[in-house]
GROMACS .gro file of C-alpha atoms in nm:
model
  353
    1UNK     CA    1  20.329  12.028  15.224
    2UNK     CA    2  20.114  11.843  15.455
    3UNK     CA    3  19.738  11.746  15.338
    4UNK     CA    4  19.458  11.594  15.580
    5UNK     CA    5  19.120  11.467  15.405
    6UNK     CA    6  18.790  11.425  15.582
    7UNK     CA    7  18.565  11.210  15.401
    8UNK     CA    8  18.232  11.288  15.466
    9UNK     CA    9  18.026  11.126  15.252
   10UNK     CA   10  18.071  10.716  15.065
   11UNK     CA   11  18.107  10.777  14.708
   12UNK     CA   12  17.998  10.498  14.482
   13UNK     CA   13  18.242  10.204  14.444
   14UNK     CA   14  18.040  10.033  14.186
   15UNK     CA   15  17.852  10.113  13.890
   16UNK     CA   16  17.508  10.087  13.886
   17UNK     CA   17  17.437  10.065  13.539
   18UNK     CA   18  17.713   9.804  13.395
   19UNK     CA   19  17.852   9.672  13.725
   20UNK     CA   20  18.159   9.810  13.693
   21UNK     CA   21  18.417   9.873  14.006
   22UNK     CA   22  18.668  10.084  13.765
   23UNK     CA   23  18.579  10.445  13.880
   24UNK     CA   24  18.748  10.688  13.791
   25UNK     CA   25  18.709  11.005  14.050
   26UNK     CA   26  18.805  11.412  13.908
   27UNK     CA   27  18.891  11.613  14.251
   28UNK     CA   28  18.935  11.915  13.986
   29UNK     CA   29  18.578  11.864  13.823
   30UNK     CA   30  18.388  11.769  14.100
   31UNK     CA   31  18.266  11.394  13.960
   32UNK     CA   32  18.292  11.008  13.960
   33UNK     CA   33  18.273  10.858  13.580
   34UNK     CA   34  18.243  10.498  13.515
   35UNK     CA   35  18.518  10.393  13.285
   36UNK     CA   36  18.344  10.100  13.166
   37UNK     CA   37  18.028  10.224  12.988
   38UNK     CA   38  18.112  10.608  13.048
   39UNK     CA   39  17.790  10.689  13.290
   40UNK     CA   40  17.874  11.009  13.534
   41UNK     CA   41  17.760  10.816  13.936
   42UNK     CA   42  17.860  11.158  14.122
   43UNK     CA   43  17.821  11.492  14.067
   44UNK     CA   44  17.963  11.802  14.237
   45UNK     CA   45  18.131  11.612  14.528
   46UNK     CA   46  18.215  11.832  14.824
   47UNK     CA   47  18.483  11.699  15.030
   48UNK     CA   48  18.624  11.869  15.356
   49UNK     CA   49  18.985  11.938  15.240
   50UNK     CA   50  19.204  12.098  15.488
   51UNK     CA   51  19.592  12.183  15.299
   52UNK     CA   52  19.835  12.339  15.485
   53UNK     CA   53  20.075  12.516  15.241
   54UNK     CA   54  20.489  12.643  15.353
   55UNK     CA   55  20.527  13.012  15.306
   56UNK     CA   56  20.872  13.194  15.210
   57UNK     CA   57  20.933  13.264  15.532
   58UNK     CA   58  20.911  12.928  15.687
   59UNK     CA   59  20.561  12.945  15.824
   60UNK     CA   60  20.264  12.764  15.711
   61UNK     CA   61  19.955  12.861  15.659
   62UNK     CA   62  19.605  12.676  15.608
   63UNK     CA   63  19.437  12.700  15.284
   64UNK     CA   64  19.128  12.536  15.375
   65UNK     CA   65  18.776  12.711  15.312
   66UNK     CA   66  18.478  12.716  15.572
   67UNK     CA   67  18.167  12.736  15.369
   68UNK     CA   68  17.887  12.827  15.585
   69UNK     CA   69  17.521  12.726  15.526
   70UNK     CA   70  17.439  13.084  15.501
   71UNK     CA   71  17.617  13.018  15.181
   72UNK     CA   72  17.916  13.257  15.242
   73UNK     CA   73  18.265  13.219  15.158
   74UNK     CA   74  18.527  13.129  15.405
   75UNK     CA   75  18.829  13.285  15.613
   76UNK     CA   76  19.170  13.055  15.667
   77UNK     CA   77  19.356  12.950  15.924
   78UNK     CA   78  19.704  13.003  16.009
   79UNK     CA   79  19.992  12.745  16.128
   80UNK     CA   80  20.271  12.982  16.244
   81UNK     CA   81  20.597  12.843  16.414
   82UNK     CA   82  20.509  12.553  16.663
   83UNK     CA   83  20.190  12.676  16.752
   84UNK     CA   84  19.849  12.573  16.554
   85UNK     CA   85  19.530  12.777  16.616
   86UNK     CA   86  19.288  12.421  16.610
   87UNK     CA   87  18.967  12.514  16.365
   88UNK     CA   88  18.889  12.752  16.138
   89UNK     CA   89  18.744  13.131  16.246
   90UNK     CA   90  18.387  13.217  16.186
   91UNK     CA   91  18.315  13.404  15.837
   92UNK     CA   92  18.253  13.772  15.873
   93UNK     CA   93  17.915  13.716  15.651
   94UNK     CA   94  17.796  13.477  15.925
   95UNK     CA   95  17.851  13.718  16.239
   96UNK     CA   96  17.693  13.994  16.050
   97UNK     CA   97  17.395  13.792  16.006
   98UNK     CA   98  17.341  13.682  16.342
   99UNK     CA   99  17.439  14.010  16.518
  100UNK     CA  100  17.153  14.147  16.250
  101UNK     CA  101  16.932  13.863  16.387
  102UNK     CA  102  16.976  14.000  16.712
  103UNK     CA  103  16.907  14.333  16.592
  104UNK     CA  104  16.608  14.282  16.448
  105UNK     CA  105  16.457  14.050  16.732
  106UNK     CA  106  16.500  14.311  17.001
  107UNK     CA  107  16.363  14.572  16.811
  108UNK     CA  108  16.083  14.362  16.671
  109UNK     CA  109  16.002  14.310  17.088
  110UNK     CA  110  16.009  14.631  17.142
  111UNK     CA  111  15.712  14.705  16.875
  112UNK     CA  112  15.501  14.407  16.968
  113UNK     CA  113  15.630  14.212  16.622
  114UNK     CA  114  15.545  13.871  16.591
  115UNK     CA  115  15.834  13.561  16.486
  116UNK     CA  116  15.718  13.560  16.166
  117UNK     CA  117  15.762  13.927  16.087
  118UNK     CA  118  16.082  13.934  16.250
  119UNK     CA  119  16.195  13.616  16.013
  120UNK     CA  120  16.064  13.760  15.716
  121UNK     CA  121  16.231  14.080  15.831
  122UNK     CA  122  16.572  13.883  15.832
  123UNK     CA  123  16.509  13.730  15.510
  124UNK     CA  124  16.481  14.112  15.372
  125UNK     CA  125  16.826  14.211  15.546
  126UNK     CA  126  16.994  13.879  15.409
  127UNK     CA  127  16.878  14.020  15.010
  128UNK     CA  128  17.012  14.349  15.113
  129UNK     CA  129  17.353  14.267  15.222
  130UNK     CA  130  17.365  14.041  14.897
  131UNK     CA  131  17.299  14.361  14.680
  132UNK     CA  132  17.550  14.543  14.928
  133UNK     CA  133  17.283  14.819  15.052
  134UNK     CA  134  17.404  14.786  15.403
  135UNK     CA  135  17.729  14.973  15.290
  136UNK     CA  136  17.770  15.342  15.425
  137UNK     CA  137  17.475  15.296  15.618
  138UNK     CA  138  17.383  15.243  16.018
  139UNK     CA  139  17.298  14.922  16.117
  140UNK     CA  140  16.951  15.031  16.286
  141UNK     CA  141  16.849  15.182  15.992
  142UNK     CA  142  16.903  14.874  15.750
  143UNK     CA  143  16.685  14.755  16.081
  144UNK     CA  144  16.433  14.995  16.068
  145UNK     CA  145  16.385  14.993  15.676
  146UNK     CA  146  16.366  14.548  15.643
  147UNK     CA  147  16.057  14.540  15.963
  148UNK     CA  148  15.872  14.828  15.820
  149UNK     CA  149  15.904  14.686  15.498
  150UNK     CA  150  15.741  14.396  15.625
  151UNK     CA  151  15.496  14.600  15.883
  152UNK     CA  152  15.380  14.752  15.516
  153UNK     CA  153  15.338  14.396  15.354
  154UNK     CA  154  15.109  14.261  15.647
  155UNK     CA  155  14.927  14.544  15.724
  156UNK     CA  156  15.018  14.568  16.080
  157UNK     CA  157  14.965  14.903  16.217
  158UNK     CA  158  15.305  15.034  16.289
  159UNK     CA  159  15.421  15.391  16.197
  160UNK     CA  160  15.745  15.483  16.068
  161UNK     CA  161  15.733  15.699  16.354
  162UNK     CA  162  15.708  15.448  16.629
  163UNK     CA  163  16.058  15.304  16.499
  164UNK     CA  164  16.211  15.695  16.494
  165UNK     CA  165  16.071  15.727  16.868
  166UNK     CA  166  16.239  15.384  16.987
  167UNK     CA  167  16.544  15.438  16.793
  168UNK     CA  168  16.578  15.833  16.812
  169UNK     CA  169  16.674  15.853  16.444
  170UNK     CA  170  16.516  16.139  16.199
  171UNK     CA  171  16.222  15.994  16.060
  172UNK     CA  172  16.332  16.130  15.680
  173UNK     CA  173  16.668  15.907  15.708
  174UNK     CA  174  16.439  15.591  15.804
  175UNK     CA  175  16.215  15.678  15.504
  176UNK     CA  176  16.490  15.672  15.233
  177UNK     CA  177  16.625  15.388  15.364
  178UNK     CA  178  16.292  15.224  15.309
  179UNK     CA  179  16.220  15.351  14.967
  180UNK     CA  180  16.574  15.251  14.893
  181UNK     CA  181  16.557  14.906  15.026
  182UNK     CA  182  16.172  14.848  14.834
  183UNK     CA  183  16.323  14.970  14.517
  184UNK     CA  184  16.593  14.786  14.502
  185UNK     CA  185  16.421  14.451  14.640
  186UNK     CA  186  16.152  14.541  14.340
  187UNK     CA  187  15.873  14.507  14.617
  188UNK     CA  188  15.569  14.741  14.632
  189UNK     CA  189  15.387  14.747  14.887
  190UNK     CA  190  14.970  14.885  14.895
  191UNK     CA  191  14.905  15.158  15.023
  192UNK     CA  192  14.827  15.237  15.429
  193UNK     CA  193  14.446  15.206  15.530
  194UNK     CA  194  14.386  15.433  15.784
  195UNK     CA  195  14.144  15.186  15.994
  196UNK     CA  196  14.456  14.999  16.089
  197UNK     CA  197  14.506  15.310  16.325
  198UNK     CA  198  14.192  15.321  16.432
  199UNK     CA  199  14.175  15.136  16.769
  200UNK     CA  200  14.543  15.170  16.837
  201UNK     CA  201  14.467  15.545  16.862
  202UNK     CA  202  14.097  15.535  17.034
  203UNK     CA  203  14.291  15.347  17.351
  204UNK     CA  204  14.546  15.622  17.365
  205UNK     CA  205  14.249  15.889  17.417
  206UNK     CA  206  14.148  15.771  17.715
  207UNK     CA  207  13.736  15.705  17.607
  208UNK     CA  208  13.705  15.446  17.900
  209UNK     CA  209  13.434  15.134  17.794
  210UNK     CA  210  13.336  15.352  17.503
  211UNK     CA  211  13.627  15.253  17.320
  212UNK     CA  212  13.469  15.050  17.111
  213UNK     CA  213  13.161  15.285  17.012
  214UNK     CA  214  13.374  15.559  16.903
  215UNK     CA  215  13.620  15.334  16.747
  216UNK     CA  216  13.293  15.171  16.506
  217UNK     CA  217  13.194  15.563  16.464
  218UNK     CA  218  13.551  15.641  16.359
  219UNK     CA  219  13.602  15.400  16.122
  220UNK     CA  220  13.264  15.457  15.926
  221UNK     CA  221  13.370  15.816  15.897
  222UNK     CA  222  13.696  15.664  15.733
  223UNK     CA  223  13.485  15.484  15.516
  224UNK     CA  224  13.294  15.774  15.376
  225UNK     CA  225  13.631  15.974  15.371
  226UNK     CA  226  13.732  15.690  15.113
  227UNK     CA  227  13.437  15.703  14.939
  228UNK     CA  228  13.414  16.140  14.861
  229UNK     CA  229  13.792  16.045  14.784
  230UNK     CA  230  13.963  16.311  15.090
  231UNK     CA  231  14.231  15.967  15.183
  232UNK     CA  232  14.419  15.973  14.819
  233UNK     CA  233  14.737  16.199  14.902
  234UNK     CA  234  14.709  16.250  15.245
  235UNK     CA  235  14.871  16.101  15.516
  236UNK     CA  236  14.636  15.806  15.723
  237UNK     CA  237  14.686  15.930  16.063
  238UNK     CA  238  14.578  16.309  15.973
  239UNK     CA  239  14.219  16.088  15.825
  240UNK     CA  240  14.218  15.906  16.189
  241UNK     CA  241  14.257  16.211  16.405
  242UNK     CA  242  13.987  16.390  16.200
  243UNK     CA  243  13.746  16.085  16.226
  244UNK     CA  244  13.821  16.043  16.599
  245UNK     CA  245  13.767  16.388  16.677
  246UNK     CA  246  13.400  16.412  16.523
  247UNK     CA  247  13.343  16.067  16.686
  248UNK     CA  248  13.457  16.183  17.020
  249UNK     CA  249  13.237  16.457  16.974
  250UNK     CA  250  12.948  16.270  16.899
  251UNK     CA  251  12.934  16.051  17.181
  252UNK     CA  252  12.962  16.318  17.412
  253UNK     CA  253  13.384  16.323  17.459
  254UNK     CA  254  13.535  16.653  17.476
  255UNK     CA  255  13.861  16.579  17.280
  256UNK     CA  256  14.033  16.891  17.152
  257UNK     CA  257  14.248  16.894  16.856
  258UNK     CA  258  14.554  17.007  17.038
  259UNK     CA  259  14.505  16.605  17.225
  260UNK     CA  260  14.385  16.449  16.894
  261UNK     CA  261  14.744  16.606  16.736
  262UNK     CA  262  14.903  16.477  16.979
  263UNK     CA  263  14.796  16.185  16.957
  264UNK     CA  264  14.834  16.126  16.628
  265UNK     CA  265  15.156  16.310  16.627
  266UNK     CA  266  15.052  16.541  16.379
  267UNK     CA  267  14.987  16.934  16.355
  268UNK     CA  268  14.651  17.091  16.421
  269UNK     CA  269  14.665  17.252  16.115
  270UNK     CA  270  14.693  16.953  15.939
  271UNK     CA  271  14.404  16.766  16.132
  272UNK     CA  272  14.168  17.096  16.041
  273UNK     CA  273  14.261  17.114  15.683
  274UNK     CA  274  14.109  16.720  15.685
  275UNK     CA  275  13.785  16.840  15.901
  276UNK     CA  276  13.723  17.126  15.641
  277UNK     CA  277  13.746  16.867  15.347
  278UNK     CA  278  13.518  16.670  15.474
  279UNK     CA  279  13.328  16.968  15.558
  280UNK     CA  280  13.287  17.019  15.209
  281UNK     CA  281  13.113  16.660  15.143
  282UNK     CA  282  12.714  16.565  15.163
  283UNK     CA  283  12.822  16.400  15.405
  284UNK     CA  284  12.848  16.646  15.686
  285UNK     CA  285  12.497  16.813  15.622
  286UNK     CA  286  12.340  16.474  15.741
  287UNK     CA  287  12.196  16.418  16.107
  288UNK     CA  288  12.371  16.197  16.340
  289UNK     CA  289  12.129  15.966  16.263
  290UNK     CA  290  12.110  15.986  15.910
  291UNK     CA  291  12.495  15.908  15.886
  292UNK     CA  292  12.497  15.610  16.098
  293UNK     CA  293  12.211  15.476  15.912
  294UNK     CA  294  12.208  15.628  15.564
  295UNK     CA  295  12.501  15.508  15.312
  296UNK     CA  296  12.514  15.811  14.986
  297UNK     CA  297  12.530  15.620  14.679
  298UNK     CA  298  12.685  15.979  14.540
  299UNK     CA  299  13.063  15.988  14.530
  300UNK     CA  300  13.215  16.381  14.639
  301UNK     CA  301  13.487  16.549  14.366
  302UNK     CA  302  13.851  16.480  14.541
  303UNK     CA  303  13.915  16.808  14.724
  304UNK     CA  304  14.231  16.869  14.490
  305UNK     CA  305  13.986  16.885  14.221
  306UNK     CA  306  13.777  17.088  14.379
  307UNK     CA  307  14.045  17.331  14.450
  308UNK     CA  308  14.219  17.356  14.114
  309UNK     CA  309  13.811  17.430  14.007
  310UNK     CA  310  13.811  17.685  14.224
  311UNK     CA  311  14.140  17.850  14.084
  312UNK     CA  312  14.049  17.843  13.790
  313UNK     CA  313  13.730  17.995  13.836
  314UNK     CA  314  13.945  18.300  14.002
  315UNK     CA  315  14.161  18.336  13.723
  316UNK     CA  316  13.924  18.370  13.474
  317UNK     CA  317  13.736  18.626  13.677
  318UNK     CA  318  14.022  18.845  13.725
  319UNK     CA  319  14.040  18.937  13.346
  320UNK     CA  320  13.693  19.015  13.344
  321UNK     CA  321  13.733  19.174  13.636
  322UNK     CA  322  14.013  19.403  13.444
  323UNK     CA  323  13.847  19.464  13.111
  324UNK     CA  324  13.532  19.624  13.332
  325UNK     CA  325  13.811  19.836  13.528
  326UNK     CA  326  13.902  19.946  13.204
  327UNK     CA  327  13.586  20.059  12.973
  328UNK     CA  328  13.484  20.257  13.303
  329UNK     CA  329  13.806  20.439  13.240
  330UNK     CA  330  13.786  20.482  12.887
  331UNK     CA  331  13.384  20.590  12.922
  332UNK     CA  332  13.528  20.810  13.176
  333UNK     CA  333  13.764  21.001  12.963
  334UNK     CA  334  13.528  20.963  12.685
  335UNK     CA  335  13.255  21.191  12.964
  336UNK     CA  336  13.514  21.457  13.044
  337UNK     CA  337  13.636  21.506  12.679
  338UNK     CA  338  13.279  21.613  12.577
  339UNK     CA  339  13.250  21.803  12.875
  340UNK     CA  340  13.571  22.013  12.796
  341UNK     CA  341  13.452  22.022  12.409
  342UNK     CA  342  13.119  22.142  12.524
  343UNK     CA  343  13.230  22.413  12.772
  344UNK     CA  344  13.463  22.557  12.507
  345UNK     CA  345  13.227  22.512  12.239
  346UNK     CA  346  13.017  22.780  12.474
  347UNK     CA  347  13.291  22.989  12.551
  348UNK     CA  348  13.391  23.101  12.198
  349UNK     CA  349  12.980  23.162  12.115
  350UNK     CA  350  12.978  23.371  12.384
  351UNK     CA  351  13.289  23.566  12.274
  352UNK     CA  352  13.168  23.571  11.932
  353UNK     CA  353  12.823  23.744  12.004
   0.00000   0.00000   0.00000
């Protein structure tokens, strides 16, 4: 048995409350006690201990621990025969970390990410792999689910379907990964605005130096959209393509919805169902200049609301509706049995004279 000790660190040779050079020094505890009046001078000493330990078979082994600064446990060496593989090998906890780093810094380039969100992004995937969410799961998603996660927390205006078009990965299996990863990391992030979009869509449209315009034009009809209550349960980019396609229209840009769905990578019918709520509001019976310069104090019923009124308005009808159907039928019957009781009434008179 063979032991080599690395001191890296001068522990206390004297005492430096009584003076005392009698120290007594527990490898198994960790500490350095003064003997003399009992005072502890060192507390969980780390010391680079290398021990290299004969197995049954003749070889020997190295039972020294690498202890990362990731905070990771440690792999050992091996002494086998005559030959001695010189330092330890890197723990598996460490490489998965920085091939993750790697990960998440070319994908964060390919979205336009800052450092910070890529950091923050690795500081997500380091809590993950500590809870063991990584397991029986692809690496890219893991990816996908930490940057999002933090595209979410600072509002930057990044789709989950701009990672499924980079990656090629079904946007639903990105999406449970996030919800998976925010539930478990107990973090909740607000909810999307839709003017993030805004401008990143108005330059894909093609509007020339009247980006701008249309993009101000879009985002007040966001704002009243908030207001009459159409953006609570409905996805942000089907609010965007709706707002850019009556702004396009108003300042004289002939943007179909096929382009605006395209755009926004969403289906016309989606994008119409969002023009014929807002349809519905006070809003829309206002001039072009009356909207830009007139701000309704009056907040619109949510068009679920509105709906479910509407439903139940039909549903009561239809009873009504059934009870008239049937007094016609009974007056009805009531008309042709006095009919028949008249005509025989006459018949037997008749006979009878």
């Amino acid at each position: 048995r063979y032991k080599i000790v690395f001191v890296i660190s001068i522990m206390s040779t004297v005492c430096n409350h009584c003076g005392g050079t009698d120290i007594e020094y527990d490898g198994a505890r960790g500490d350095a006690v003064c003997t003399g009046c009992g005072s502890v001078l060192e507390d969980n000493i780390i010391v680079s201990e290398v021990t290299f330990q004969e197995q049954s078979t003749g070889a020997s082994s190295l039972i020294g621990q690498f202890v990362s600064s990731e905070g990771g446990g440690g792999t050992k060496g091996t002494l086998t025969g005559s030959g001695f593989h010189h330092g330890l090998s890197r723990d598996s906890r460490e490489v998965t970390l920085q091939q993750a780093k790697r990960r998440l810094t070319h994908l964060g380039n390919l979205l336009k990410l800052n450092q910070h969100c890529i950091d923050t992004a690795f500081g997500f995937f380091k809590m993950a792999l500590q809870l063991n969410l990584t397991r029986g799961r692809k690496s890219s998603i893991m990816d996908t689910a930490c940057l999002y996660l933090v595209c979410r927390s600072e509002g930057t205006p990044h789709m989950l379907l701009d990672f499924s078009d980079v990656l090629q990965i079904n946007v639903y299996s990105l999406g449970r990964a996030y919800l998976k990863l925010s539930t478990a990391l107990h973090i909740n992030p607000p909810a999307i605005d839709p003017c993030l979009y805004i401008h990143r869509f108005a330059h894909k449209l093609e509007l020339g130096d009247k980006v701008h315009n249309v993009s101000m034009t879009a985002l007040r009809l966001v704002a009243r959209m908030k207001r009459d209550w159409i953006h609570h349960g409905r996805r942000p980019a089907g609010l965007c393509g709706a707002a850019l396609l009556v702004a396009a229209r108003l300042h004289n840009f002939s943007r179909s919805v096929k382009e605006i769905a395209r755009v926004v990578k969403l289906s016309e019918g989606t994008i119409r169902k969002r023009l014929g709520d807002f349809k519905d509001t006070p809003s829309s019976r206002l001039t072009i200049d009356e909207f830009l310069n007139i701000d309704l104090e009056q907040e619109h019923d949510p068009p679920c609301f509105l709906e479910a009124k509407k439903k139940a308005k039909q549903l009561q009808i239809v009873p009504v509706d059934k009870e008239a159907t049937g007094l016609e039928e009974s007056v009805e019957n009531i008309e042709d049995k006095d009919k028949d009781l008249e005509e025989s009434e006459g018949d037997g008179l008749t006979g009878f004279g």
